[in-house]
């Protein structure tokens, strides 16, 4: 499996002496070709012997700097391995290597190389035959004497490797020297069998050497040791297996040493090589974008099978993933043209410790699905705070070569020690064939038409319609199709009467309702003629966040709805409803059939609200010629069963079955007309009697015209002090005007300061004094502002009511969906975090994890809308502009709550500043200096530190 480790690769000072011994041995003649007496160059990234000289252009040490201009510098090759090498075309070369006489072990290296490359004039054939000869030498199994053989023999080099005095990279270099193939020994750090994912790599334990050879003018990697044998598996002294995929056999991936030629390490691509090989000289990564040592230490640990299957990693990019929430997610992209033939399983190990105690069952804490046909998505939960090793394994099911089986794709370490999640539920039990429509569905002739991933998120009512079409003209009526719904959680149980199905236009359609909020497994079975038992052909994980419970469908409607075999055999015809599933809002449903022959038909009605006597009263029958019509009334909302029975003189038979979902239509409210705010009526001049002194009458009139309530109040007091019995009506008239003035001022002031309590009191006062009809404009503006403030308060309460589990869900994303990331960036922007801080998700996680006065919910509770700069509000609005509420809700219910809060808040700010909004540029970054004075104080008070 290509996860080998290097032998103790100490620099061998005797290597040049061995070369000289071979050189003095002379040239061995052959029929058509000689090994040239002029040996090739020796190159290494370390100073192999003190006489080696440094070539800065080649980033290595060379036996001599003379005539090295013809050697190219290390650069990324312009072509891929697949473009230049097809193993099937080199079978004759491989045969040459595999049939090499054992007697060559006691011959000089020159004789071995002459035999191997005889007749080959191209670089690729020469290096291939050398690689295959080395990978065919199981050194630990060869009969090599304990005493040192003659240094002139090939056996001496094998003896050196077995006794750890030399290594494969040095042997490759020697053989290439005799073949006059430029070859370099590269040294660095390896992630081999001694490597535990995520651990620090040191120079001793993880030291290794490998080669780059020059093929047609470009350097290509080979690692003959990893290509010869592999040593892998998890360290059973450190890790304990707590779960493994259904088809991963117990010992198939145990630690073992075996010999076989691994094609992964012949002309290995640079991107694949850097996943496990880190050269000390960065140039010998042969990559345009060089990987740093820190990146190499922390990058995801991708194995050979990952590259063999042509996969791409979407997330996470690091090998140790820490979770502060409930789940860890992984996602891989598969090659579209072969994704259907790729199968994946997993192994989960828990770190052994004295405090572990009894381990819970883990076989339902991993959810592996095809999110799309070419997207592999994995979710992992943990019921305990601990550290786990997760190994993803896979294979191509179309490959039937002996020994080909599941092999490592990627290895991660999951750290749940900091998780704040409690009462973590297990997933529903994983089916053997996995989740989502896969090969089993294709083999059954099914193609998904509605849901292509392994998980379904139904609408808020918990109702679903799942549809499949046929890929080979399959007649579903000749198959026994069934659906099964299983509730997840700690005690899985089957849920009865919540699934019905039917066949329409060659498609099979399931209608399903989940009883209540939670996770469910929907399993689909098909039983063809000759099958002893139904086959599981497709499965979905259904995660419902419904708000209300759902009642079951009528009992005993688990068979295929619609026309039965007897109905078709007789030649009856449905005139109104061919579909076996009906949704209606009409209280009375009319169903008609065309009769044939003397058959007696009758219709039965069933449901949770129906009893036998009631059913008879709810159905009426009308027969006109060969047409029979039934009218069915429904006593209330719910699911009902209709079963058409027929009697041909041999007893009743089921002819047709319907399930009816009746939901009474709501009367559509008439759309509210947008009434314009009425223009204020011109104030009527109050009539002041002639009994009031002229100067006082003028004073009252002027105060009313000027809307000066202070002057009017003084004038009223002056009038009262006169004690004129005839002026009482004049006093009442003036007091009414004074009340209108004061109420108008209070309404305007309350609306302007946007104080909900003051607005409520002003509106109430206006109604108590019957001033509202005199102040239509002020009342309309006050009511509109009150509604806006209520909406903002409602949005704030929605955020404040989010439980910690929901916050932890958002925080727990390692690579969040774009919609969630943008919503949280907008939220934190409003709270004082610039975009350059929140572009990195880790900083968002830190902000969400703050406690006390810096907790996000407390910040929102204490936030004052008028303190938010308008340009910042516009920036927050722009951050979420590309997403709808439904798009956010699909990936995160908590994210949807923050989305609604941001959207409502920014709309309110825009409304308050609509006169100037067109002149303000949106802002999300600290870099642009603002001229708004409020902004400086706003951010100086609210910017939270990430220290």
CSV table of C-alpha atoms in Angstrom, one decimal, residues 199-463:
chain,number,residue,atom,x,y,z
A,199,UNK,CA,3.2,14.3,14.9
A,200,UNK,CA,6.3,16.4,14.7
A,201,UNK,CA,8.8,15.1,12.1
A,202,UNK,CA,12.4,14.8,13.4
A,203,UNK,CA,15.6,14.4,11.5
A,204,UNK,CA,16.4,10.9,12.9
A,205,UNK,CA,13.2,8.9,13.1
A,206,UNK,CA,11.7,10.3,9.9
A,207,UNK,CA,14.9,10.7,7.8
A,208,UNK,CA,14.9,9.1,4.3
A,209,UNK,CA,16.4,9.1,0.9
A,210,UNK,CA,14.9,8.8,-2.6
A,211,UNK,CA,15.8,9.6,-6.2
A,212,UNK,CA,15.1,11.8,-9.1
A,213,UNK,CA,16.1,10.6,-12.5
A,214,UNK,CA,16.5,12.5,-15.8
A,215,UNK,CA,14.0,11.2,-18.4
A,216,UNK,CA,13.9,13.0,-21.7
A,217,UNK,CA,15.3,16.2,-20.3
A,218,UNK,CA,13.2,16.5,-17.1
A,219,UNK,CA,13.7,15.2,-13.6
A,220,UNK,CA,11.2,12.6,-12.4
A,221,UNK,CA,10.9,11.0,-8.9
A,222,UNK,CA,11.3,7.4,-8.0
A,223,UNK,CA,11.4,5.7,-4.5
A,224,UNK,CA,12.6,2.1,-5.1
A,225,UNK,CA,12.2,1.1,-1.4
A,226,UNK,CA,8.6,2.3,-1.1
A,227,UNK,CA,8.0,0.7,-4.5
A,228,UNK,CA,9.4,-2.6,-3.3
A,229,UNK,CA,7.8,-3.1,0.1
A,230,UNK,CA,5.3,-1.5,2.4
A,231,UNK,CA,4.8,-1.5,6.1
A,232,UNK,CA,1.5,0.0,7.3
A,233,UNK,CA,-1.4,-0.1,9.7
A,234,UNK,CA,-2.3,1.6,12.9
A,235,UNK,CA,-0.2,1.2,16.0
A,236,UNK,CA,-2.3,-1.1,18.1
A,237,UNK,CA,-0.4,-0.2,21.3
A,238,UNK,CA,-1.6,3.4,20.9
A,239,UNK,CA,-4.9,3.2,19.1
A,240,UNK,CA,-8.0,1.0,19.6
A,241,UNK,CA,-10.3,0.3,16.7
A,242,UNK,CA,-13.9,1.3,17.7
A,243,UNK,CA,-15.5,1.2,14.3
A,244,UNK,CA,-14.8,0.0,10.8
A,245,UNK,CA,-16.8,0.1,7.5
A,246,UNK,CA,-19.0,-2.8,6.6
A,247,UNK,CA,-16.7,-4.3,4.0
A,248,UNK,CA,-13.3,-3.7,5.6
A,249,UNK,CA,-12.2,-7.1,6.8
A,250,UNK,CA,-10.7,-7.2,10.3
A,251,UNK,CA,-7.1,-8.0,9.3
A,252,UNK,CA,-7.0,-6.5,5.8
A,253,UNK,CA,-5.2,-3.3,6.9
A,254,UNK,CA,-3.2,-4.6,9.9
A,255,UNK,CA,0.4,-3.8,10.2
A,256,UNK,CA,2.4,-6.1,8.0
A,257,UNK,CA,5.5,-6.1,5.7
A,258,UNK,CA,5.0,-7.3,2.2
A,259,UNK,CA,6.8,-7.1,-1.1
A,260,UNK,CA,5.2,-6.1,-4.3
A,261,UNK,CA,5.9,-3.6,-7.1
A,262,UNK,CA,4.1,-0.4,-6.3
A,263,UNK,CA,3.6,1.7,-9.4
A,264,UNK,CA,2.9,4.8,-7.3
A,265,UNK,CA,6.7,5.4,-6.7
A,266,UNK,CA,7.8,5.1,-10.3
A,267,UNK,CA,7.8,8.6,-12.0
A,268,UNK,CA,5.7,9.9,-9.1
A,269,UNK,CA,4.0,13.2,-9.7
A,270,UNK,CA,5.4,16.1,-7.6
A,271,UNK,CA,2.0,16.9,-6.0
A,272,UNK,CA,1.7,13.3,-4.8
A,273,UNK,CA,5.3,13.1,-3.7
A,274,UNK,CA,5.1,16.1,-1.5
A,275,UNK,CA,2.3,14.5,0.5
A,276,UNK,CA,4.8,12.1,2.1
A,277,UNK,CA,8.3,13.3,1.0
A,278,UNK,CA,9.8,16.6,2.1
A,279,UNK,CA,13.3,17.2,0.6
A,280,UNK,CA,15.8,19.3,2.5
A,281,UNK,CA,16.4,21.3,-0.7
A,282,UNK,CA,13.1,23.0,-1.6
A,283,UNK,CA,14.0,23.1,-5.3
A,284,UNK,CA,13.8,19.3,-5.4
A,285,UNK,CA,10.1,19.4,-4.7
A,286,UNK,CA,9.8,20.1,-8.5
A,287,UNK,CA,6.9,22.3,-7.7
A,288,UNK,CA,6.1,25.9,-8.8
A,289,UNK,CA,4.6,26.7,-5.4
A,290,UNK,CA,7.0,25.3,-2.9
A,291,UNK,CA,5.6,23.8,0.3
A,292,UNK,CA,7.1,25.0,3.5
A,293,UNK,CA,8.1,22.6,6.3
A,294,UNK,CA,5.3,23.9,8.5
A,295,UNK,CA,2.8,23.2,5.7
A,296,UNK,CA,4.2,19.7,5.2
A,297,UNK,CA,3.8,19.0,9.0
A,298,UNK,CA,0.2,20.2,9.1
A,299,UNK,CA,-1.2,19.3,5.7
A,300,UNK,CA,-3.8,16.6,5.3
A,301,UNK,CA,-2.2,13.2,5.2
A,302,UNK,CA,-3.2,11.9,1.7
A,303,UNK,CA,-2.2,8.4,0.7
A,304,UNK,CA,-1.4,6.7,-2.6
A,305,UNK,CA,-5.0,5.5,-3.3
A,306,UNK,CA,-6.2,9.1,-3.1
A,307,UNK,CA,-4.1,9.9,-6.2
A,308,UNK,CA,-4.8,6.6,-7.9
A,309,UNK,CA,-8.5,7.3,-7.7
A,310,UNK,CA,-7.9,10.9,-9.0
A,311,UNK,CA,-9.6,12.5,-6.1
A,312,UNK,CA,-9.4,16.1,-5.0
A,313,UNK,CA,-9.6,17.3,-1.4
A,314,UNK,CA,-12.0,20.1,-0.7
A,315,UNK,CA,-11.8,20.2,3.1
A,316,UNK,CA,-10.2,20.0,5.7
A,317,UNK,CA,-6.7,20.8,4.4
A,318,UNK,CA,-5.0,20.0,7.7
A,319,UNK,CA,-4.4,16.6,9.3
A,320,UNK,CA,-5.4,17.4,12.8
A,321,UNK,CA,-8.9,18.7,13.0
A,322,UNK,CA,-10.2,20.2,16.3
A,323,UNK,CA,-13.9,20.4,17.0
A,324,UNK,CA,-15.5,22.8,19.5
A,325,UNK,CA,-19.0,21.7,18.4
A,326,UNK,CA,-20.8,18.5,17.6
A,327,UNK,CA,-19.4,17.4,14.3
A,328,UNK,CA,-16.3,17.4,12.1
A,329,UNK,CA,-16.9,17.4,8.3
A,330,UNK,CA,-14.7,16.1,5.4
A,331,UNK,CA,-15.4,16.5,1.7
A,332,UNK,CA,-13.7,15.1,-1.4
A,333,UNK,CA,-14.3,15.5,-5.1
A,334,UNK,CA,-14.3,12.4,-7.2
A,335,UNK,CA,-13.6,12.1,-10.9
A,336,UNK,CA,-17.0,12.4,-12.6
A,337,UNK,CA,-16.4,9.7,-15.2
A,338,UNK,CA,-15.6,6.9,-12.7
A,339,UNK,CA,-17.2,8.1,-9.5
A,340,UNK,CA,-20.0,5.5,-9.7
A,341,UNK,CA,-17.4,2.7,-9.5
A,342,UNK,CA,-15.5,4.1,-6.5
A,343,UNK,CA,-16.4,2.6,-3.1
A,344,UNK,CA,-15.3,3.9,0.3
A,345,UNK,CA,-15.3,2.7,3.9
A,346,UNK,CA,-13.6,3.9,7.0
A,347,UNK,CA,-11.9,2.9,10.2
A,348,UNK,CA,-12.2,4.8,13.4
A,349,UNK,CA,-9.7,4.4,16.2
A,350,UNK,CA,-9.8,5.9,19.7
A,351,UNK,CA,-6.6,6.9,21.5
A,352,UNK,CA,-6.0,4.4,24.3
A,353,UNK,CA,-5.6,5.8,27.8
A,354,UNK,CA,-6.1,4.5,31.3
A,355,UNK,CA,-9.1,6.8,31.8
A,356,UNK,CA,-11.0,5.7,28.7
A,357,UNK,CA,-13.2,3.2,30.6
A,358,UNK,CA,-15.9,1.4,28.7
A,359,UNK,CA,-16.1,2.5,25.1
A,360,UNK,CA,-19.6,3.4,23.7
A,361,UNK,CA,-20.7,2.1,20.3
A,362,UNK,CA,-19.2,4.1,17.6
A,363,UNK,CA,-20.7,2.4,14.6
A,364,UNK,CA,-23.3,5.1,14.2
A,365,UNK,CA,-21.3,8.2,14.8
A,366,UNK,CA,-19.9,8.4,11.3
A,367,UNK,CA,-22.0,9.4,8.3
A,368,UNK,CA,-20.5,8.8,4.9
A,369,UNK,CA,-22.5,9.9,1.9
A,370,UNK,CA,-22.4,11.0,-1.7
A,371,UNK,CA,-23.6,14.5,-1.5
A,372,UNK,CA,-23.6,14.5,-5.2
A,373,UNK,CA,-22.6,11.7,-7.5
A,374,UNK,CA,-19.0,13.1,-7.6
A,375,UNK,CA,-18.9,14.5,-4.0
A,376,UNK,CA,-17.9,12.3,-1.1
A,377,UNK,CA,-19.0,14.0,2.2
A,378,UNK,CA,-18.3,12.7,5.7
A,379,UNK,CA,-19.6,13.8,9.1
A,380,UNK,CA,-18.1,12.5,12.3
A,381,UNK,CA,-19.6,12.9,15.8
A,382,UNK,CA,-18.2,11.9,19.2
A,383,UNK,CA,-20.2,11.1,22.3
A,384,UNK,CA,-17.1,11.7,24.4
A,385,UNK,CA,-14.3,14.3,24.7
A,386,UNK,CA,-11.4,12.4,23.2
A,387,UNK,CA,-8.9,12.0,20.3
A,388,UNK,CA,-9.6,9.8,17.4
A,389,UNK,CA,-7.7,8.5,14.3
A,390,UNK,CA,-9.9,8.4,11.2
A,391,UNK,CA,-8.8,6.3,8.2
A,392,UNK,CA,-10.7,6.6,4.9
A,393,UNK,CA,-10.1,3.7,2.6
A,394,UNK,CA,-11.4,3.1,-0.9
A,395,UNK,CA,-11.2,1.1,-4.1
A,396,UNK,CA,-12.3,0.9,-7.7
A,397,UNK,CA,-14.8,-1.9,-7.9
A,398,UNK,CA,-14.0,-2.5,-11.6
A,399,UNK,CA,-10.5,-3.6,-10.8
A,400,UNK,CA,-10.4,-7.3,-10.3
A,401,UNK,CA,-6.6,-7.9,-10.1
A,402,UNK,CA,-5.5,-10.4,-7.4
A,403,UNK,CA,-4.6,-8.7,-4.2
A,404,UNK,CA,-6.4,-5.4,-5.1
A,405,UNK,CA,-8.6,-4.4,-2.1
A,406,UNK,CA,-9.4,-1.4,0.0
A,407,UNK,CA,-6.4,0.8,0.7
A,408,UNK,CA,-5.8,4.1,2.5
A,409,UNK,CA,-7.1,7.3,0.9
A,410,UNK,CA,-6.6,9.8,3.7
A,411,UNK,CA,-5.8,9.7,7.5
A,412,UNK,CA,-6.9,12.3,10.0
A,413,UNK,CA,-6.7,12.9,13.7
A,414,UNK,CA,-9.9,14.3,15.2
A,415,UNK,CA,-9.7,16.2,18.5
A,416,UNK,CA,-13.0,16.4,20.3
A,417,UNK,CA,-11.4,17.3,23.7
A,418,UNK,CA,-12.5,20.9,23.4
A,419,UNK,CA,-16.1,20.1,22.2
A,420,UNK,CA,-18.9,21.8,24.0
A,421,UNK,CA,-21.6,19.6,22.5
A,422,UNK,CA,-23.6,17.5,24.9
A,423,UNK,CA,-26.0,14.6,24.5
A,424,UNK,CA,-24.7,13.9,21.0
A,425,UNK,CA,-27.0,11.5,19.2
A,426,UNK,CA,-25.9,8.7,17.0
A,427,UNK,CA,-26.8,8.7,13.3
A,428,UNK,CA,-29.3,6.1,12.2
A,429,UNK,CA,-27.7,2.8,11.6
A,430,UNK,CA,-25.5,2.8,8.4
A,431,UNK,CA,-26.8,0.5,5.7
A,432,UNK,CA,-24.3,-2.0,4.1
A,433,UNK,CA,-24.6,-0.3,0.7
A,434,UNK,CA,-24.2,3.2,2.3
A,435,UNK,CA,-26.2,6.4,1.8
A,436,UNK,CA,-27.5,7.9,-1.3
A,437,UNK,CA,-28.2,6.5,-4.8
A,438,UNK,CA,-25.2,4.4,-5.9
A,439,UNK,CA,-24.3,1.2,-7.8
A,440,UNK,CA,-27.1,-0.8,-6.1
A,441,UNK,CA,-29.7,1.6,-7.5
A,442,UNK,CA,-28.1,1.6,-10.9
A,443,UNK,CA,-28.0,-2.2,-11.0
A,444,UNK,CA,-31.7,-2.3,-10.2
A,445,UNK,CA,-32.4,0.1,-13.1
A,446,UNK,CA,-33.1,3.2,-11.0
A,447,UNK,CA,-32.0,6.7,-11.6
A,448,UNK,CA,-32.6,9.4,-9.0
A,449,UNK,CA,-34.8,12.3,-10.2
A,450,UNK,CA,-35.3,14.4,-7.0
A,451,UNK,CA,-32.5,13.7,-4.5
A,452,UNK,CA,-29.0,13.0,-5.6
A,453,UNK,CA,-27.1,13.1,-2.3
A,454,UNK,CA,-27.3,10.8,0.8
A,455,UNK,CA,-29.0,13.4,3.1
A,456,UNK,CA,-32.3,15.1,2.6
A,457,UNK,CA,-33.5,18.2,4.5
A,458,UNK,CA,-37.2,18.3,4.2
A,459,UNK,CA,-39.3,21.5,4.4
A,460,UNK,CA,-40.5,22.7,7.8
A,461,UNK,CA,-43.5,20.5,7.6
A,462,UNK,CA,-41.5,17.2,7.5
A,463,UNK,CA,-43.0,16.1,4.2
